[in-house]
């Protein structure tokens, strides 16, 4: 049973707006900041997976976000050995400490206390930072206030952090302002975050920009997030700047931005291939809208498309590198997206490694994707292990996948339990899959109940399935609103079904509107219906476009109708000129007849056999005739008999003629009459002559009548 949840791909989730970002923590003059409590750190996205609907839906969708950059640790003079190499984007660098780097924390603290007691401002600032890091807020505050009073900007910054931790946000902002005005990039970042939380975005932008321009990594990231939130230019520049200096969330967000741009560039570059010399086009990509005939490409247009594709690939490669950088730093969302990108490229082993890395860090969507990768490799047992991990953590798509796995094994109760788990996780495909399970077991009432639940939740294929169920029960009035709801939300099958519904009422115009809508989305049978309607109106050019769409989409009838249309355009073949072959060439109509014949279309098999016979391909002709005859085609049986008789196999030919004649084929009956007359079996011959007269057509009936009279005279003589 085809059940939702069998496949997963990944999709853009939109802009990720964290409810909080990391606060600045780097040292200034040997002191440090710590993130204040109460600032929410962004976690993984909570958008539920949207698996591909069974009938005609799109691929499975996922939103992928990631945790924010973790807070950096304290950096003080005691942590540095010698003079550090200046980094222009890492904020102010602490001066070399006067304390030996191999001292213990206790010794460091004792020396700082002694220096602070002697009035050393730097020691007071460093000691306050050390106590703040240890959580001794009461003891740290006097040292920080004393150092701040002496003009130490790092102490002012850290005093703001201390006050923010205690809940005095406005007073904290005041000290951050003091430090920021004195040139502290960390304080400017914290002050900008404070204003953004209050909703004062202009002030937030001012201070974040000050921080970023002074080289503060987290300030650059926070500024990029603010600009992106407001839809203003410049966000990518600051993301790139932060990413270049190791900010993993910035690397991830920059990669997402580049990947979105790559998709948009590729979308603009796509389009119908512009023709050179006109040639048969037996297929059209599914979903492509009909194009009104060939045209001459504008100068450089094809070249522009190639350049667009190359640019899209270049952006994708750059995005991959940023994903790699973020993933290597432990960003599980980046590992997830990198795995998805590599999977699309067919690099399944490497994709699996990144999915595994992300899944081990607790990313449920990566666990789910890893399960699909293992399932595709034939390892269902390990796939089930990862699906189980993801499902237990609330991943509805993984629960659907487990349900499908158990349903395939006939374990319906277990499958039902997992489908219900998917529903509990907010995945409406669980209800749809449960309905499919009930329908397969003949539990119609329960199936309708679950279809309704999924349909009311907006599941378009459930709406279509519910409408089909109501229509089968004779409730056309109740079915139509559900068909309409599904069609309006993009269900191609529902649009086609609405066309059938209108056609059944005699509303040809209404039916044609829905058929055209479904055909424009690539529905092969709908395209066939539109093509047939256009043929009836005499618009062969438009009809051909739709028939090509139907045939290319897999419709056997569409391929046959297209072949017949092209066949009718063939000029009559006269006698060959001197030196020319009398064998007919294989043309496009023959190719379409054969495609339909391969799909089991009986009339196409007969016509393919006739064209093969014209070309002198006796074995091919016999193969197609036999296929049609065995499928019940009386014309196929008759033609096969003619072919066998021509090759000297008249007794076998009579067997096929008998089959055709018994199905009402007048010419086959006449052939049998002649066959038995030549063998002297006059009564049998007269029987088949009677059948030929009754079956017709007129010419055959006339000939059979004359033969019958001759037989009567012979029998009465």
XYZ file of C-alpha atoms in Angstrom:
717
model
C 0.000 0.000 0.000
C 1.343 3.392 -0.992
C 1.406 5.385 2.221
C 2.465 8.926 2.990
C 5.768 9.175 4.764
C 7.846 6.983 2.467
C 10.255 9.638 1.326
C 11.815 12.750 2.547
C 13.502 15.675 0.955
C 14.239 19.001 2.471
C 12.794 22.470 1.924
C 13.519 26.094 2.800
C 11.864 27.112 6.063
C 11.993 30.866 5.659
C 13.867 33.399 7.743
C 14.991 32.132 11.128
C 14.316 34.811 13.733
C 15.724 33.759 17.072
C 14.038 34.933 20.191
C 17.473 35.625 21.598
C 21.041 35.569 20.380
C 24.272 35.098 22.240
C 25.416 38.033 24.267
C 28.959 39.276 24.067
C 31.322 37.448 26.338
C 34.851 38.383 25.260
C 37.295 40.020 27.633
C 38.210 43.615 27.897
C 41.351 44.529 29.771
C 41.439 41.111 31.336
C 37.774 41.017 32.375
C 34.840 39.299 30.793
C 31.103 39.167 30.224
C 28.649 36.356 30.752
C 25.221 35.986 29.129
C 22.442 37.276 31.369
C 19.650 34.876 32.367
C 16.240 35.115 30.808
C 17.501 35.677 27.261
C 16.020 32.855 25.235
C 18.525 30.994 23.106
C 17.158 29.958 19.701
C 16.483 26.251 19.408
C 15.592 23.983 16.507
C 12.590 24.908 14.380
C 9.283 23.486 15.458
C 7.518 23.471 12.114
C 6.125 19.951 11.594
C 7.213 17.843 8.706
C 4.815 17.861 5.761
C 5.242 14.542 3.937
C 4.288 14.135 0.281
C 0.629 13.188 -0.261
C 0.130 9.835 -1.907
C -1.919 10.784 -4.957
C -0.304 13.756 -6.654
C 1.329 15.749 -3.925
C 4.738 17.220 -3.808
C 7.794 15.948 -2.096
C 8.016 15.852 1.652
C 8.819 19.257 3.239
C 10.886 20.064 6.319
C 11.799 23.327 8.034
C 15.355 23.284 9.280
C 16.673 25.735 11.820
C 19.387 25.311 14.375
C 20.477 26.253 17.828
C 22.150 29.587 18.252
C 25.848 30.090 18.704
C 26.822 28.915 22.181
C 28.114 31.505 24.571
C 31.853 31.880 24.591
C 33.704 31.370 27.828
C 35.509 33.959 29.917
C 38.819 35.196 28.652
C 41.072 36.931 31.096
C 44.723 37.707 31.623
C 45.110 34.550 33.625
C 44.032 32.524 30.557
C 46.599 34.057 28.227
C 50.238 33.111 27.880
C 52.361 35.913 26.476
C 51.198 38.530 24.014
C 48.229 37.348 21.902
C 48.148 37.929 18.174
C 45.703 40.781 17.571
C 42.540 39.895 15.654
C 40.892 43.045 14.253
C 37.466 41.397 14.447
C 37.720 39.860 17.877
C 37.226 42.989 19.970
C 39.740 44.613 22.325
C 42.594 42.312 23.269
C 43.530 42.083 26.939
C 46.940 43.400 27.812
C 49.424 40.788 28.948
C 48.739 39.956 32.594
C 51.172 40.451 35.373
C 50.341 37.031 36.780
C 52.192 33.934 35.672
C 49.977 31.676 33.464
C 50.686 28.554 35.524
C 49.205 29.887 38.760
C 46.175 28.136 40.216
C 42.829 29.938 40.431
C 43.256 30.268 44.176
C 46.677 31.845 43.836
C 45.391 34.130 41.077
C 42.457 35.219 43.194
C 44.712 35.814 46.237
C 47.091 38.016 44.269
C 44.191 39.931 42.696
C 42.622 40.483 46.113
C 45.908 41.826 47.447
C 46.326 44.123 44.459
C 42.704 45.267 44.658
C 43.107 46.051 48.375
C 46.055 48.221 47.402
C 43.785 50.152 44.999
C 44.800 48.526 41.697
C 41.865 49.255 39.347
C 42.779 46.502 36.867
C 42.973 43.953 39.688
C 39.557 45.022 40.982
C 38.104 44.646 37.489
C 39.711 41.242 36.986
C 38.674 40.016 40.421
C 35.092 41.196 39.886
C 34.981 39.324 36.567
C 36.380 36.190 38.209
C 33.789 36.310 40.989
C 31.025 37.056 38.486
C 32.041 33.981 36.551
C 31.890 31.932 39.729
C 28.371 33.207 40.469
C 29.396 35.192 43.564
C 27.376 38.236 42.565
C 27.258 39.891 45.979
C 31.028 39.716 46.385
C 31.723 40.718 42.760
C 29.557 43.833 42.738
C 31.680 46.051 45.059
C 34.845 45.343 43.067
C 33.108 46.045 39.759
C 31.573 49.279 41.055
C 34.936 50.434 42.409
C 36.691 49.671 39.113
C 33.870 51.348 37.200
C 34.192 54.462 39.326
C 37.878 54.517 38.420
C 36.962 54.569 34.720
C 37.409 50.891 33.756
C 35.041 50.318 30.842
C 35.239 46.520 31.090
C 34.101 46.755 34.714
C 31.180 48.938 33.617
C 30.304 46.367 31.005
C 30.445 43.484 33.457
C 28.544 45.466 36.068
C 25.762 45.739 33.511
C 25.822 41.976 33.079
C 25.622 41.483 36.850
C 22.679 43.863 37.197
C 20.886 42.245 34.254
C 21.229 38.882 35.962
C 19.577 40.332 39.013
C 16.692 41.705 36.969
C 17.678 45.387 36.978
C 17.563 45.711 33.215
C 17.325 49.489 32.976
C 20.234 50.058 35.352
C 22.215 47.434 33.458
C 21.505 49.291 30.218
C 22.792 52.472 31.811
C 26.168 50.918 32.585
C 26.329 49.304 29.166
C 25.764 52.736 27.669
C 28.651 54.126 29.730
C 30.947 51.332 28.547
C 29.728 51.534 24.946
C 30.337 55.290 24.789
C 33.821 54.582 26.113
C 34.382 52.266 23.147
C 33.336 48.822 24.393
C 32.062 46.793 21.428
C 30.766 44.117 23.794
C 28.724 46.656 25.738
C 27.378 48.123 22.487
C 26.232 44.640 21.466
C 24.534 44.027 24.805
C 22.902 47.458 24.687
C 21.655 46.800 21.153
C 20.127 43.490 22.232
C 18.493 45.254 25.171
C 16.841 47.809 22.892
C 15.690 45.145 20.459
C 13.985 43.229 23.255
C 12.163 46.418 24.194
C 11.037 46.886 20.579
C 13.173 49.986 19.951
C 14.660 48.811 16.664
C 16.261 52.118 15.590
C 18.234 52.279 18.847
C 19.042 48.584 18.581
C 20.378 49.061 15.066
C 22.513 52.015 16.142
C 24.276 50.172 18.942
C 24.554 46.869 17.095
C 26.099 48.690 14.174
C 28.571 50.351 16.547
C 29.486 46.949 17.929
C 29.777 45.308 14.512
C 31.867 48.080 13.012
C 34.271 47.820 15.943
C 34.816 44.174 15.077
C 32.462 42.376 17.455
C 31.519 38.999 15.963
C 28.258 38.568 17.849
C 27.392 42.187 17.189
C 27.768 41.571 13.462
C 25.513 38.538 13.684
C 22.881 40.347 15.775
C 22.909 43.275 13.334
C 22.462 40.879 10.395
C 19.520 39.241 12.161
C 17.877 42.612 12.772
C 18.351 43.770 9.176
C 17.022 40.457 7.860
C 14.009 40.738 10.132
C 13.266 44.182 8.717
C 13.902 43.082 5.142
C 16.670 45.621 4.679
C 19.828 45.334 2.651
C 23.122 44.587 4.307
C 22.157 41.490 6.280
C 24.220 39.179 4.103
C 27.292 41.392 4.425
C 27.274 41.165 8.215
C 26.432 37.475 8.194
C 29.400 36.878 5.946
C 31.656 38.970 8.176
C 30.646 37.050 11.286
C 30.888 33.720 9.477
C 34.381 34.504 8.215
C 35.459 34.837 11.830
C 34.027 31.532 12.958
C 30.469 32.317 14.085
C 28.753 29.013 13.336
C 25.167 30.284 13.357
C 26.191 33.038 10.950
C 27.808 30.404 8.727
C 24.590 28.401 8.780
C 22.381 31.398 8.067
C 24.661 32.596 5.281
C 24.510 29.143 3.705
C 20.702 29.219 3.863
C 20.677 32.638 2.200
C 22.971 31.463 -0.587
C 20.936 28.297 -1.112
C 17.722 30.306 -1.432
C 19.364 32.550 -3.985
C 20.682 29.529 -5.869
C 17.161 28.078 -6.109
C 15.751 31.369 -7.339
C 18.540 31.716 -9.904
C 17.972 28.166 -11.101
C 14.229 28.772 -11.316
C 14.744 31.812 -13.515
C 17.212 29.899 -15.672
C 14.795 27.020 -16.230
C 12.298 26.983 -19.020
C 11.517 25.095 -22.216
C 14.572 24.253 -24.268
C 14.602 26.691 -27.151
C 14.483 24.758 -30.406
C 16.944 24.734 -33.188
C 15.687 22.623 -36.090
C 12.202 21.310 -35.390
C 12.177 17.656 -34.413
C 9.698 15.276 -32.789
C 9.342 15.755 -29.041
C 7.735 12.582 -27.686
C 7.754 13.699 -24.071
C 7.090 16.813 -22.073
C 8.180 17.215 -18.437
C 5.309 16.438 -16.123
C 3.705 19.598 -14.855
C 4.945 21.787 -17.718
C 2.301 24.124 -19.115
C 1.591 23.888 -22.856
C 3.759 26.209 -24.904
C 2.186 27.830 -27.986
C 4.449 26.401 -30.620
C 8.140 26.765 -31.296
C 9.804 30.136 -31.498
C 13.162 31.498 -32.500
C 15.358 32.234 -29.479
C 16.354 35.821 -28.852
C 20.022 36.649 -29.259
C 22.011 35.320 -26.314
C 18.947 33.835 -24.565
C 20.246 30.288 -24.425
C 23.611 31.623 -23.330
C 21.900 33.586 -20.546
C 20.186 30.426 -19.325
C 23.480 28.561 -19.226
C 25.058 31.406 -17.296
C 22.130 31.360 -14.868
C 22.552 27.642 -14.283
C 26.295 28.084 -13.761
C 25.665 30.886 -11.271
C 23.141 28.761 -9.383
C 25.668 25.940 -9.138
C 28.336 28.360 -7.947
C 26.026 29.664 -5.195
C 25.175 26.103 -4.165
C 28.849 25.191 -3.890
C 29.497 28.262 -1.741
C 26.506 27.388 0.453
C 27.924 23.895 0.851
C 31.220 25.289 2.112
C 29.485 27.421 4.759
C 27.341 24.465 5.808
C 30.544 22.473 6.200
C 32.113 25.168 8.331
C 29.095 25.384 10.627
C 28.660 21.618 10.772
C 32.327 21.108 11.620
C 31.778 23.425 14.599
C 28.925 21.246 15.851
C 25.915 23.007 14.316
C 23.403 20.191 13.960
C 21.080 22.137 11.664
C 23.977 22.777 9.273
C 24.883 19.074 9.364
C 21.262 18.280 8.525
C 21.166 20.667 5.569
C 24.581 19.553 4.348
C 23.374 15.962 4.398
C 20.281 16.922 2.398
C 22.361 18.807 -0.160
C 24.758 15.894 -0.578
C 21.860 13.452 -0.867
C 20.394 15.493 -3.722
C 23.761 15.239 -5.446
C 23.825 11.481 -5.012
C 26.683 11.472 -2.480
C 24.801 9.161 -0.180
C 27.686 7.925 1.977
C 28.811 11.397 2.931
C 25.207 12.521 3.360
C 24.673 9.633 5.746
C 27.695 10.667 7.814
C 26.379 14.203 8.271
C 22.857 12.968 9.031
C 24.407 10.663 11.626
C 26.408 13.532 13.133
C 23.306 15.706 13.361
C 21.131 12.887 14.690
C 23.622 12.094 17.436
C 23.381 15.737 18.524
C 19.635 15.273 18.965
C 18.284 16.546 15.623
C 15.160 14.446 15.085
C 14.757 15.399 11.440
C 18.266 14.149 10.732
C 17.406 10.859 12.437
C 14.324 10.600 10.241
C 16.294 11.386 7.065
C 18.977 8.884 8.052
C 16.236 6.285 8.397
C 15.072 6.919 4.832
C 18.643 6.716 3.572
C 19.122 3.353 5.276
C 15.752 2.097 4.042
C 16.704 2.978 0.467
C 19.944 1.049 0.941
C 17.926 -2.012 1.971
C 18.686 -1.812 5.692
C 15.154 -1.617 7.086
C 16.139 -2.769 10.558
C 18.546 0.107 11.200
C 16.185 2.491 9.431
C 13.505 1.515 11.934
C 15.924 2.207 14.804
C 16.473 5.796 13.707
C 12.822 6.332 12.848
C 11.992 5.099 16.332
C 14.394 7.621 17.900
C 12.890 10.443 15.837
C 9.290 9.357 16.440
C 9.841 9.121 20.186
C 11.054 12.722 20.068
C 7.876 13.857 18.343
C 8.741 13.622 14.631
C 5.473 12.907 12.838
C 7.102 11.946 9.558
C 9.197 9.288 11.278
C 6.063 7.953 12.960
C 4.387 7.768 9.539
C 7.404 5.938 8.145
C 7.245 3.396 10.974
C 3.535 2.983 10.364
C 4.141 2.352 6.675
C 6.865 -0.164 7.481
C 4.612 -2.155 9.778
C 1.684 -1.892 7.359
C 3.832 -3.420 4.603
C 4.617 -6.301 6.962
C 0.938 -6.844 7.686
C 1.274 -5.632 11.280
C -1.784 -3.424 11.086
C -2.288 -2.785 14.785
C 1.282 -1.557 15.203
C 0.953 0.534 12.043
C -2.230 2.099 13.391
C -0.486 2.937 16.659
C 2.288 4.799 14.841
C -0.155 6.627 12.596
C -1.937 7.812 15.730
C 1.431 8.929 17.125
C 1.953 10.960 13.969
C -1.415 12.629 14.541
C -0.474 13.372 18.139
C 2.693 15.029 16.809
C 0.543 17.344 14.707
C 1.054 15.530 11.402
C -2.280 15.284 9.589
C -0.830 12.701 7.230
C -1.235 10.286 10.116
C -5.012 10.582 9.820
C -4.808 10.216 6.043
C -2.605 7.130 6.297
C -4.882 5.672 8.917
C -7.800 6.194 6.538
C -5.890 4.387 3.782
C -5.202 1.522 6.168
C -8.877 1.246 7.132
C -9.990 1.481 3.499
C -7.612 -1.335 2.525
C -9.189 -3.497 5.245
C -12.724 -2.695 4.100
C -13.488 -0.584 7.201
C -15.315 2.062 5.192
C -16.932 3.938 8.056
C -13.650 4.340 9.926
C -11.863 5.310 6.707
C -14.408 8.063 6.079
C -13.977 9.299 9.645
C -10.190 9.637 9.280
C -10.458 11.130 5.808
C -12.782 13.759 7.259
C -10.393 14.524 10.084
C -7.480 15.032 7.716
C -9.640 16.954 5.246
C -10.920 19.358 7.898
C -7.275 19.962 8.838
C -6.572 21.035 5.250
C -5.113 17.816 3.800
C -5.949 18.190 0.125
C -5.562 14.547 -0.898
C -7.721 13.492 2.028
C -10.356 15.913 0.731
C -10.130 14.296 -2.700
C -10.267 10.775 -1.265
C -13.274 11.683 0.885
C -15.051 13.110 -2.162
C -14.352 9.938 -4.142
C -15.765 7.854 -1.294
C -18.914 9.990 -1.139
C -19.311 9.843 -4.907
C -19.020 6.065 -4.881
C -21.748 6.016 -2.247
C -23.999 8.034 -4.594
C -23.652 11.340 -2.749
C -22.534 13.571 -5.636
C -23.823 16.700 -3.908
C -21.742 15.944 -0.831
C -18.673 15.037 -2.905
C -18.469 18.198 -4.990
C -17.530 20.648 -2.162
C -14.675 18.371 -1.101
C -13.454 18.040 -4.679
C -13.567 21.832 -4.949
C -11.697 22.320 -1.682
C -8.973 19.896 -2.731
C -8.697 21.404 -6.205
C -8.471 24.954 -4.873
C -5.586 23.920 -2.616
C -3.685 22.338 -5.490
C -4.883 18.750 -5.882
C -4.561 17.885 -9.556
C -6.569 14.690 -9.144
C -9.432 16.641 -7.592
C -9.480 19.076 -10.512
C -9.661 16.149 -12.933
C -12.414 14.526 -10.888
C -14.396 17.758 -10.970
C -14.101 17.668 -14.744
C -15.576 14.157 -14.748
C -18.349 15.314 -12.417
C -19.309 18.208 -14.690
C -19.091 16.032 -17.795
C -21.484 13.559 -16.189
C -24.019 16.360 -15.822
C -23.641 17.390 -19.452
C -21.792 20.589 -18.503
C -19.095 20.351 -21.157
C -17.831 23.913 -20.633
C -17.455 23.399 -16.890
C -15.775 20.054 -17.435
C -13.350 21.570 -19.924
C -12.362 24.333 -17.457
C -11.387 21.794 -14.808
C -9.703 19.517 -17.330
C -7.619 22.470 -18.543
C -6.657 23.313 -14.972
C -5.532 19.765 -14.278
C -3.800 19.535 -17.656
C -1.798 22.698 -16.971
C -0.420 20.948 -13.872
C 0.641 17.932 -15.926
C -2.307 15.537 -15.466
C -2.030 13.252 -18.491
C -5.658 12.098 -18.658
C -6.908 15.671 -18.277
C -4.626 16.747 -21.127
C -6.121 13.928 -23.196
C -9.647 15.178 -22.542
C -8.673 18.731 -23.505
C -6.955 17.462 -26.626
C -10.024 15.469 -27.665
C -12.274 18.510 -27.102
C -10.005 20.650 -29.277
C -10.012 17.985 -31.971
C -13.799 18.079 -32.014
C -13.593 21.840 -32.469
C -11.125 21.409 -35.352
C -8.160 23.062 -33.597
C -5.559 20.447 -34.474
C -2.538 22.561 -33.529
C -3.696 23.137 -29.942
C -4.991 19.578 -29.734
C -1.571 18.252 -30.722
C 0.116 20.156 -27.878
C -2.243 18.638 -25.313
C -2.019 15.174 -26.810
C 1.764 15.373 -26.631
C 1.461 16.323 -22.978
C -0.874 13.389 -22.356
C 1.305 10.942 -24.261
C 4.473 12.168 -22.588
C 2.756 11.857 -19.210
C 2.102 8.165 -19.755
C -1.393 8.089 -21.222
C -1.685 5.166 -23.653
C -4.844 6.636 -25.178
C -3.067 9.977 -25.518
C -0.195 8.320 -27.367
C -2.649 6.506 -29.654
C -4.646 9.666 -30.409
C -1.478 11.628 -31.111
C -0.234 8.875 -33.410
C -3.569 8.830 -35.235
C -3.425 12.624 -35.664
C 0.075 12.466 -37.104
C -0.814 9.405 -39.181
C -3.713 11.256 -40.795
C -1.310 13.953 -41.982
C 0.847 11.513 -43.903
C 0.564 12.086 -47.635
C -0.713 9.102 -49.589
C 2.155 6.896 -50.669
C 2.284 6.458 -54.415
C 4.275 3.908 -56.384
C 8.034 4.168 -55.767
C 10.168 5.923 -58.290
C 12.764 4.061 -60.249
C 15.533 3.000 -57.902
C 13.585 3.844 -54.707
C 12.675 1.286 -52.061
C 9.013 0.382 -51.821
C 9.342 -0.148 -48.044
C 7.708 2.625 -45.990
C 9.973 4.471 -43.565
C 9.277 4.444 -39.831
C 7.991 7.898 -38.873
C 6.904 9.655 -35.670
C 3.363 8.305 -35.786
C 4.751 4.755 -35.778
C 6.835 5.605 -32.691
C 3.767 6.831 -30.820
C 1.695 3.835 -31.928
C 4.417 1.575 -30.572
C 4.591 3.476 -27.284
C 0.848 3.051 -26.813
C 1.116 -0.591 -27.918
C 3.785 -1.257 -25.304
C 1.325 0.035 -22.701
C -1.247 -2.542 -23.821
C -3.429 -0.357 -26.050
C -5.093 -2.881 -28.379
C -5.937 -0.553 -31.274
C -2.401 0.824 -31.165
C -1.053 -2.737 -31.269
C -3.099 -3.449 -34.384
C -1.978 -0.238 -36.092
C 1.662 -0.797 -35.077
C 1.412 -4.247 -36.639
C -0.022 -2.831 -39.855
C 2.766 -0.250 -40.170
C 5.380 -2.914 -39.449
C 3.855 -5.095 -42.161
C 4.045 -2.159 -44.594
C 7.751 -1.875 -43.794
C 8.197 -5.599 -44.424
C 8.901 -6.385 -40.748
C 6.826 -9.554 -40.637
C 7.985 -10.785 -37.239
C 7.326 -7.416 -35.620
C 3.897 -7.235 -37.228
C 3.034 -10.745 -36.050
C 4.157 -9.883 -32.514
C 1.879 -6.839 -32.319
C -1.073 -8.631 -33.942
C -0.711 -11.555 -31.565
C -0.542 -9.241 -28.531
C -3.729 -7.495 -29.626
C -5.501 -10.751 -30.443
C -4.642 -12.322 -27.112
C -5.971 -9.197 -25.385
C -9.326 -9.677 -27.161
C -8.963 -7.589 -30.325
C -10.884 -9.148 -33.164
C -9.040 -6.956 -35.710
C -5.755 -8.167 -34.274
C -6.882 -11.784 -34.624
C -8.077 -11.218 -38.205
C -4.843 -9.482 -39.269
C -2.747 -12.154 -37.605
C -4.664 -14.748 -39.570
C -3.994 -12.881 -42.833
C -0.300 -12.679 -42.028
C -0.086 -16.380 -41.187
C -2.011 -17.358 -44.308
C 0.328 -15.257 -46.449
C 3.272 -17.079 -44.901
C 1.710 -20.477 -45.601
C 0.193 -21.169 -42.206
C -3.474 -21.241 -43.221
C -4.621 -23.849 -40.649
C -3.308 -21.697 -37.811
C -4.725 -18.626 -39.540
C -8.170 -20.289 -39.464
C -7.928 -20.569 -35.687
C -7.440 -16.819 -35.334
C -10.135 -16.083 -37.919
C -12.526 -18.262 -35.924
C -11.741 -16.257 -32.790
C -12.388 -12.994 -34.637
C -15.537 -14.292 -36.333
C -16.995 -15.495 -33.052
C -16.496 -11.921 -31.781
C -18.565 -10.591 -34.717
C -15.886 -9.839 -37.307
C -17.594 -10.225 -40.721
C -14.416 -10.369 -42.837
C -12.995 -13.113 -40.618
C -16.243 -15.083 -41.040
C -16.029 -14.684 -44.838
C -12.409 -15.886 -44.779
C -13.505 -18.935 -42.820
C -16.280 -19.571 -45.348
C -13.757 -19.525 -48.204
C -11.291 -21.633 -46.220
C -13.795 -24.389 -45.520
C -15.223 -24.209 -49.061
C -11.779 -24.924 -50.497
C -11.481 -27.880 -48.140
C -14.854 -29.236 -49.265
C -16.515 -28.707 -45.874
C -19.550 -27.066 -47.453
C -21.894 -27.072 -44.477
C -19.214 -25.465 -42.234
C -18.531 -22.972 -44.986
C -22.231 -22.122 -45.279
C -22.396 -21.577 -41.500
C -19.639 -18.959 -41.645
C -21.184 -17.350 -44.710
C -24.384 -16.860 -42.726
C -22.294 -15.268 -39.931
C -20.563 -12.956 -42.441
C -23.896 -11.832 -43.922
C -25.192 -11.037 -40.440
C -22.025 -9.208 -39.299
C -21.393 -7.160 -42.446
C -20.332 -4.680 -43.583
C -22.298 -4.386 -46.843
C -19.527 -5.391 -49.225
C -18.653 -8.418 -47.097
C -22.311 -9.372 -46.698
C -22.780 -9.203 -50.460
C -19.807 -11.464 -51.176
C -20.773 -13.869 -48.420
C -24.320 -13.995 -49.817
C -23.106 -14.938 -53.274
C -20.872 -17.646 -51.827
C -23.735 -18.928 -49.711
C -26.011 -19.225 -52.755
C -23.322 -21.117 -54.623
C -22.909 -23.463 -51.682
C -26.667 -24.072 -51.524
C -26.750 -24.946 -55.194
C -23.824 -27.275 -54.703
C -25.460 -28.920 -51.700
C -28.807 -29.313 -53.481
C -27.288 -30.726 -56.692
